[in-house]
Amino acid sequence: MMKQFITGVLTVAVLAISSCGSGVKDPATYNNSIITVINGSEKHIEAMNAAMNAADYVKAEQVRADWGKSLDDDIKKVEDLGDFKGDASFQKAVLEGLNGYKKL
């Protein structure tokens, strides 16, 4: 389920990247900023999977706590980026994904 979710977010990212044109904001910089946030969550997922596979629930709880704090910062970063030339679909998709992680 988690891999499907990540795949969905990355698919939206690729589609958004391919649909970006030139304008006030540099599309590469905008998309790289958001992808960096997504990659940060990927590191937490890997750490959680490793802890759970090792049945190290103390480590899993620490990863969960760290990830929760990171998610708050990441959500703020993406919100602060704003939309891309009036199109907020990529931003909204990433925010939905980050908020979905918080629910997990």
Short mmCIF file of C-alpha atoms in Angstrom, two decimals:
data_model
loop_
_atom_site.label_atom_id
_atom_site.label_comp_id
_atom_site.label_asym_id
_atom_site.label_seq_id
_atom_site.Cartn_x
_atom_site.Cartn_y
_atom_site.Cartn_z
CA MET A 1 0.00 0.00 0.00
CA MET A 2 2.79 2.42 0.88
CA LYS A 3 4.61 1.72 -2.38
CA GLN A 4 1.42 2.35 -4.34
CA PHE A 5 0.98 5.64 -2.54
CA ILE A 6 4.55 6.72 -3.27
CA THR A 7 4.21 5.61 -6.87
CA GLY A 8 1.06 7.72 -7.19
CA VAL A 9 2.73 10.81 -5.75
CA LEU A 10 5.75 10.36 -8.01
CA THR A 11 3.50 9.87 -11.03
CA VAL A 12 1.76 13.14 -10.28
CA ALA A 13 5.19 14.74 -9.91
CA VAL A 14 6.34 13.50 -13.30
CA LEU A 15 3.13 14.67 -14.95
CA ALA A 16 3.40 18.07 -13.31
CA ILE A 17 7.03 18.41 -14.34
CA SER A 18 6.22 17.58 -17.93
CA SER A 19 3.38 20.11 -18.04
CA CYS A 20 5.36 23.04 -16.63
CA GLY A 21 6.24 25.85 -18.99
CA SER A 22 8.44 28.88 -18.60
CA GLY A 23 7.29 31.82 -16.55
CA VAL A 24 7.93 33.80 -13.42
CA LYS A 25 9.04 30.72 -11.44
CA ASP A 26 11.74 28.44 -12.76
CA PRO A 27 10.03 25.05 -13.25
CA ALA A 28 13.14 23.01 -12.50
CA THR A 29 13.79 24.82 -9.22
CA TYR A 30 10.14 24.59 -8.19
CA ASN A 31 9.89 20.87 -8.94
CA ASN A 32 13.28 20.11 -7.37
CA SER A 33 12.16 21.81 -4.16
CA ILE A 34 9.10 19.58 -3.95
CA ILE A 35 10.93 16.41 -4.98
CA THR A 36 13.49 17.06 -2.23
CA VAL A 37 10.64 17.04 0.29
CA ILE A 38 9.29 13.78 -1.16
CA ASN A 39 12.74 12.20 -1.00
CA GLY A 40 12.99 13.14 2.68
CA SER A 41 9.86 11.14 3.42
CA GLU A 42 11.28 8.22 1.44
CA LYS A 43 14.22 8.09 3.87
CA HIS A 44 11.81 7.85 6.80
CA ILE A 45 9.89 5.06 5.06
CA GLU A 46 13.11 3.10 4.56
CA ALA A 47 14.08 3.58 8.21
CA MET A 48 10.63 2.48 9.37
CA ASN A 49 10.71 -0.60 7.15
CA ALA A 50 14.15 -1.54 8.47
CA ALA A 51 13.04 -1.14 12.09
CA MET A 52 9.86 -3.14 11.56
CA ASN A 53 11.66 -5.91 9.65
CA ALA A 54 14.11 -6.19 12.55
CA ALA A 55 11.20 -6.13 15.04
CA ASP A 56 12.95 -3.19 16.72
CA TYR A 57 9.85 -1.40 17.96
CA VAL A 58 11.80 1.08 20.06
CA LYS A 59 13.61 2.21 16.89
CA ALA A 60 10.32 2.21 14.97
CA GLU A 61 8.78 4.53 17.56
CA GLN A 62 11.78 6.87 17.32
CA VAL A 63 11.50 6.91 13.51
CA ARG A 64 7.78 7.64 13.82
CA ALA A 65 8.40 10.55 16.17
CA ASP A 66 11.17 12.00 14.00
CA TRP A 67 9.10 11.55 10.87
CA GLY A 68 6.12 13.31 12.46
CA LYS A 69 8.25 16.35 13.28
CA SER A 70 9.74 16.32 9.80
CA LEU A 71 6.30 16.12 8.18
CA ASP A 72 5.21 19.33 9.88
CA ASP A 73 8.28 21.11 8.50
CA ASP A 74 7.84 19.54 5.06
CA ILE A 75 4.18 20.56 4.84
CA LYS A 76 5.14 24.12 5.70
CA LYS A 77 7.87 24.12 3.03
CA VAL A 78 5.46 22.95 0.33
CA GLU A 79 2.77 25.42 1.43
CA ASP A 80 5.33 28.24 1.35
CA LEU A 81 6.31 27.36 -2.23
CA GLY A 82 2.81 28.21 -3.38
CA ASP A 83 1.42 27.20 -6.74
CA PHE A 84 3.25 27.16 -10.06
CA LYS A 85 1.95 29.94 -12.29
CA GLY A 86 -1.58 29.53 -10.92
CA ASP A 87 -1.54 25.72 -11.10
CA ALA A 88 -1.61 24.18 -7.62
CA SER A 89 -2.28 20.59 -8.68
CA PHE A 90 1.27 19.36 -7.99
CA GLN A 91 1.44 21.21 -4.69
CA LYS A 92 -1.97 19.87 -3.61
CA ALA A 93 -1.06 16.29 -4.54
CA VAL A 94 2.13 16.45 -2.49
CA LEU A 95 0.34 18.05 0.46
CA GLU A 96 -2.29 15.30 0.34
CA GLY A 97 0.48 12.71 0.37
CA LEU A 98 2.28 14.33 3.29
CA ASN A 99 -0.95 14.62 5.26
CA GLY A 100 -1.66 10.98 4.42
CA TYR A 101 1.67 10.02 5.98
CA LYS A 102 0.66 11.92 9.13
CA LYS A 103 -2.50 9.82 9.37
CA LEU A 104 -0.46 6.62 9.16
#
